[in-house]
């Protein structure tokens, strides 16, 4: 039986989903009247929906080869003069569409054709037994694919023009495995090679580091199944440069190496076991990707002097000078202050795990905060909205879906339909719920995760807004979603072209436009003020802390930041930037093409004043040959590197300081290398000559490697894009004040997050008058220009920013 609750609405025992269904049914007559007044808009919405349905059907129709065997039934069969046979669509003397081509030599291809060549998805089988399944372009393996050889070897990953190129994993016939970056068919860049454990061995050998033309080259770690490990420099498959060898008993050697032998100054640290005694004179290592022998440490007991660990203890080092693995001179000193996590160069306290408190931007909303009531209301409202739409998860969109709104009142003490809460009684309204549910599904946003992030026990954080709009931003505790307050005009604008936005994000899955997840309004009891909010995706990731943020429009009018106003979290502008970004090969054209498509979309909607928000994560310094040769070297608190060959005389304080300094540099270098590895970005720029720096950029597949390090299956445009930041100004005009950012002239490895923001500013009549007035006054630089010229200026700037 129905009853009236304290809010004056009809209450029943129905679930929220039932309430939503009733509201939909109640709104139907209004839909018809609304669309009768705006038939042209209804036609546009209908056309957008049909276009999206066609796009989704096309994506769903891309089946694998086993599922697509039936389309060949009834197709033409063409026998060629050389004995080849083709079955499928045939046009202008060449295959088109989906077909099967069998060569006289026994090879066969089944898949898509374009211009008479395999292009698209397909399967190629060789007569000798090899099979490739994946993407083709102009008749060559190109894109993502898997090749299985007749002997059982298997490669899965990226291809370019018929060769392995980018991120991929290779399983060899003998049981070995390589996973990492490839270049022109060989391992090149960061990668991991695992050797199959031999019979009788517990563990397996593994190298994790940099590769050059299929050989270990650069920085890396080799771990033996016995427990021994080496961390440091490699050159063409051999240990060369600075590095640390740690044996399974805890003993370590840190120093210089040459062609797999100790050569130069170094230091031993031995474990303090009572019976531990080993000779550390001859250590020979030579390993490459195609091994001929097991990589093992070789100790020659017949040469050199035996070092007894029990005689030295854990607090002393044996400093030494070596030549081709022979210890020429040695001296025992105290080992205080030398520590590293991979060896026993550490005190007992240093082995404890250290928890680093993560610094998050924004002010946590606590009880008593000015936004506390709003946060509670958002939690309650979003939870109700998402729960209400769960029953309609399989319902297709209709034209009327772009005019639907849901309303609900939430009394403080709760009702039969709403839960009690601690905020003031409020009215809740959700706009276009079915549309935004489909958008969230398109971007694979799980409803449970959406509610947990925004409506869980963790408080939101309020961000300060540097913009002129006066909008307030709130961010979820896990940094996944942003809630932005908006003006009424902005909400009306978004609702008016939501149907074309819906079509655009389906046509271009990698669009850089904001991802809108929900549109709501709140009106608290006793107040006339209505708060309108939109939920969006957060461009930046918690995985990579952002060191610099740029808001870029391509304009010079007031586009600088005053030095006195700058903080570490200040959003910088066009005149502040003096860097260009070299992204991965092929990504620049893809990025500019997508920006162009997005700008055309905004231009049609007569939108202007949008920006490209760029977040820059600066990676730790790259590592050179046994030194820290980086423009940021001084920032890590280390002293300037000394020459590899010291002229210091043997013995004395100067020589001891030189050796200890080398040991400290080795440890710092290993820590920096590990810092870079956790971001999936480990190659070193110092490995190239100065002449090669002009074209320096991340190797192919780096973006995919970074994506894997964050748990993503595949890299996305604008998300964690690897780049090399090089010095160079885009705008010739200098800022009128001193720049708040430090100038660096040397290249830096960075990770970029970027996307277009502020797309709700329409070029209205007032903006048009402002443009004309500025032109009459003779001003050459002003912010308000028409959408066409705004897009041209914006794209021109971005084309120069990315190389």
PDB file of N, CA, C and O in Angstrom, residues 4 8 18 55 73 85 191 220 274 284 300 303 352-353 385 396 416 552 576 594 691 701 775:
ATOM      1  N   UNK A   4       2.522   8.422   1.918  1.00  0.00           N
ATOM      2  CA  UNK A   4       3.282   9.643   1.697  1.00  0.00           C
ATOM      3  C   UNK A   4       4.387   9.736   2.741  1.00  0.00           C
ATOM      4  O   UNK A   4       4.125   9.644   3.946  1.00  0.00           O
ATOM      5  N   UNK A   8       7.048  14.194   0.809  1.00  0.00           N
ATOM      6  CA  UNK A   8       5.876  14.460  -0.002  1.00  0.00           C
ATOM      7  C   UNK A   8       5.827  13.641  -1.263  1.00  0.00           C
ATOM      8  O   UNK A   8       5.008  13.886  -2.136  1.00  0.00           O
ATOM      9  N   UNK A  18      13.172  -0.488  -9.588  1.00  0.00           N
ATOM     10  CA  UNK A  18      11.759  -0.372  -9.914  1.00  0.00           C
ATOM     11  C   UNK A  18      11.347   1.083  -9.984  1.00  0.00           C
ATOM     12  O   UNK A  18      10.566   1.497 -10.853  1.00  0.00           O
ATOM     13  N   UNK A  55      28.926   0.918 -36.216  1.00  0.00           N
ATOM     14  CA  UNK A  55      30.324   0.788 -35.809  1.00  0.00           C
ATOM     15  C   UNK A  55      30.511  -0.404 -34.878  1.00  0.00           C
ATOM     16  O   UNK A  55      31.447  -1.199 -35.036  1.00  0.00           O
ATOM     17  N   UNK A  73      31.891 -19.696 -48.589  1.00  0.00           N
ATOM     18  CA  UNK A  73      30.904 -20.494 -49.302  1.00  0.00           C
ATOM     19  C   UNK A  73      30.239 -19.661 -50.394  1.00  0.00           C
ATOM     20  O   UNK A  73      29.769 -18.559 -50.156  1.00  0.00           O
ATOM     21  N   UNK A  85      45.746 -20.799 -56.557  1.00  0.00           N
ATOM     22  CA  UNK A  85      44.286 -20.849 -56.548  1.00  0.00           C
ATOM     23  C   UNK A  85      43.776 -19.854 -55.515  1.00  0.00           C
ATOM     24  O   UNK A  85      44.254 -19.828 -54.374  1.00  0.00           O
ATOM     25  N   UNK A 191      64.906  -5.810 -21.751  1.00  0.00           N
ATOM     26  CA  UNK A 191      64.365  -7.150 -21.968  1.00  0.00           C
ATOM     27  C   UNK A 191      64.872  -8.129 -20.935  1.00  0.00           C
ATOM     28  O   UNK A 191      65.864  -7.882 -20.244  1.00  0.00           O
ATOM     29  N   UNK A 220      72.342  -3.934 -16.535  1.00  0.00           N
ATOM     30  CA  UNK A 220      71.495  -5.089 -16.353  1.00  0.00           C
ATOM     31  C   UNK A 220      71.923  -5.938 -15.180  1.00  0.00           C
ATOM     32  O   UNK A 220      72.988  -5.738 -14.588  1.00  0.00           O
ATOM     33  N   UNK A 274      81.687 -18.477   9.971  1.00  0.00           N
ATOM     34  CA  UNK A 274      82.886 -19.004  10.606  1.00  0.00           C
ATOM     35  C   UNK A 274      83.740 -19.815   9.648  1.00  0.00           C
ATOM     36  O   UNK A 274      84.952 -19.815   9.731  1.00  0.00           O
ATOM     37  N   UNK A 284      85.380 -14.914 -14.784  1.00  0.00           N
ATOM     38  CA  UNK A 284      85.232 -14.721 -16.225  1.00  0.00           C
ATOM     39  C   UNK A 284      83.787 -14.965 -16.614  1.00  0.00           C
ATOM     40  O   UNK A 284      83.220 -15.983 -16.307  1.00  0.00           O
ATOM     41  N   UNK A 300      89.419 -19.661  -9.868  1.00  0.00           N
ATOM     42  CA  UNK A 300      90.659 -20.400 -10.036  1.00  0.00           C
ATOM     43  C   UNK A 300      91.383 -20.428  -8.694  1.00  0.00           C
ATOM     44  O   UNK A 300      91.928 -19.420  -8.257  1.00  0.00           O
ATOM     45  N   UNK A 303      95.517 -19.647  -8.252  1.00  0.00           N
ATOM     46  CA  UNK A 303      96.160 -18.350  -8.370  1.00  0.00           C
ATOM     47  C   UNK A 303      95.615 -17.396  -7.323  1.00  0.00           C
ATOM     48  O   UNK A 303      94.476 -17.489  -6.910  1.00  0.00           O
ATOM     49  N   UNK A 352      65.668  -3.471   7.077  1.00  0.00           N
ATOM     50  CA  UNK A 352      64.237  -3.358   7.324  1.00  0.00           C
ATOM     51  C   UNK A 352      63.572  -2.599   6.194  1.00  0.00           C
ATOM     52  O   UNK A 352      64.128  -1.680   5.627  1.00  0.00           O
ATOM     53  N   UNK A 353      62.373  -3.008   5.869  1.00  0.00           N
ATOM     54  CA  UNK A 353      61.657  -2.342   4.780  1.00  0.00           C
ATOM     55  C   UNK A 353      61.288  -0.929   5.207  1.00  0.00           C
ATOM     56  O   UNK A 353      60.920  -0.680   6.351  1.00  0.00           O
ATOM     57  N   UNK A 385      22.102   6.116  -8.085  1.00  0.00           N
ATOM     58  CA  UNK A 385      21.982   6.174  -9.545  1.00  0.00           C
ATOM     59  C   UNK A 385      22.554   4.929 -10.206  1.00  0.00           C
ATOM     60  O   UNK A 385      21.933   4.327 -11.088  1.00  0.00           O
ATOM     61  N   UNK A 396      19.316  -1.463 -25.000  1.00  0.00           N
ATOM     62  CA  UNK A 396      19.952  -0.635 -26.029  1.00  0.00           C
ATOM     63  C   UNK A 396      19.472   0.803 -25.921  1.00  0.00           C
ATOM     64  O   UNK A 396      18.357   1.086 -25.469  1.00  0.00           O
ATOM     65  N   UNK A 416      11.508   4.823   2.388  1.00  0.00           N
ATOM     66  CA  UNK A 416      11.396   3.456   1.901  1.00  0.00           C
ATOM     67  C   UNK A 416      12.268   3.235   0.666  1.00  0.00           C
ATOM     68  O   UNK A 416      12.605   2.098   0.336  1.00  0.00           O
ATOM     69  N   UNK A 552      48.241  24.048 -22.161  1.00  0.00           N
ATOM     70  CA  UNK A 552      48.734  24.634 -23.406  1.00  0.00           C
ATOM     71  C   UNK A 552      47.591  24.908 -24.375  1.00  0.00           C
ATOM     72  O   UNK A 552      46.769  24.033 -24.650  1.00  0.00           O
ATOM     73  N   UNK A 576      55.962  29.316 -20.651  1.00  0.00           N
ATOM     74  CA  UNK A 576      56.856  28.734 -19.651  1.00  0.00           C
ATOM     75  C   UNK A 576      57.621  27.531 -20.182  1.00  0.00           C
ATOM     76  O   UNK A 576      58.653  27.165 -19.621  1.00  0.00           O
ATOM     77  N   UNK A 594      45.075  12.335 -34.343  1.00  0.00           N
ATOM     78  CA  UNK A 594      43.932  12.274 -33.438  1.00  0.00           C
ATOM     79  C   UNK A 594      43.581  13.660 -32.906  1.00  0.00           C
ATOM     80  O   UNK A 594      42.402  14.005 -32.767  1.00  0.00           O
ATOM     81  N   UNK A 691      76.385  12.762 -31.925  1.00  0.00           N
ATOM     82  CA  UNK A 691      75.787  12.962 -33.245  1.00  0.00           C
ATOM     83  C   UNK A 691      74.449  12.256 -33.385  1.00  0.00           C
ATOM     84  O   UNK A 691      73.597  12.650 -34.173  1.00  0.00           O
ATOM     85  N   UNK A 701      58.124   0.036 -28.921  1.00  0.00           N
ATOM     86  CA  UNK A 701      57.592  -0.875 -27.922  1.00  0.00           C
ATOM     87  C   UNK A 701      57.706  -0.373 -26.499  1.00  0.00           C
ATOM     88  O   UNK A 701      57.200  -1.024 -25.577  1.00  0.00           O
ATOM     89  N   UNK A 775      40.225  43.201 -32.714  1.00  0.00           N
ATOM     90  CA  UNK A 775      40.762  43.462 -34.042  1.00  0.00           C
ATOM     91  C   UNK A 775      40.748  44.943 -34.391  1.00  0.00           C
ATOM     92  O   UNK A 775      41.695  45.480 -34.969  1.00  0.00           O
TER      93      UNK A 775
END
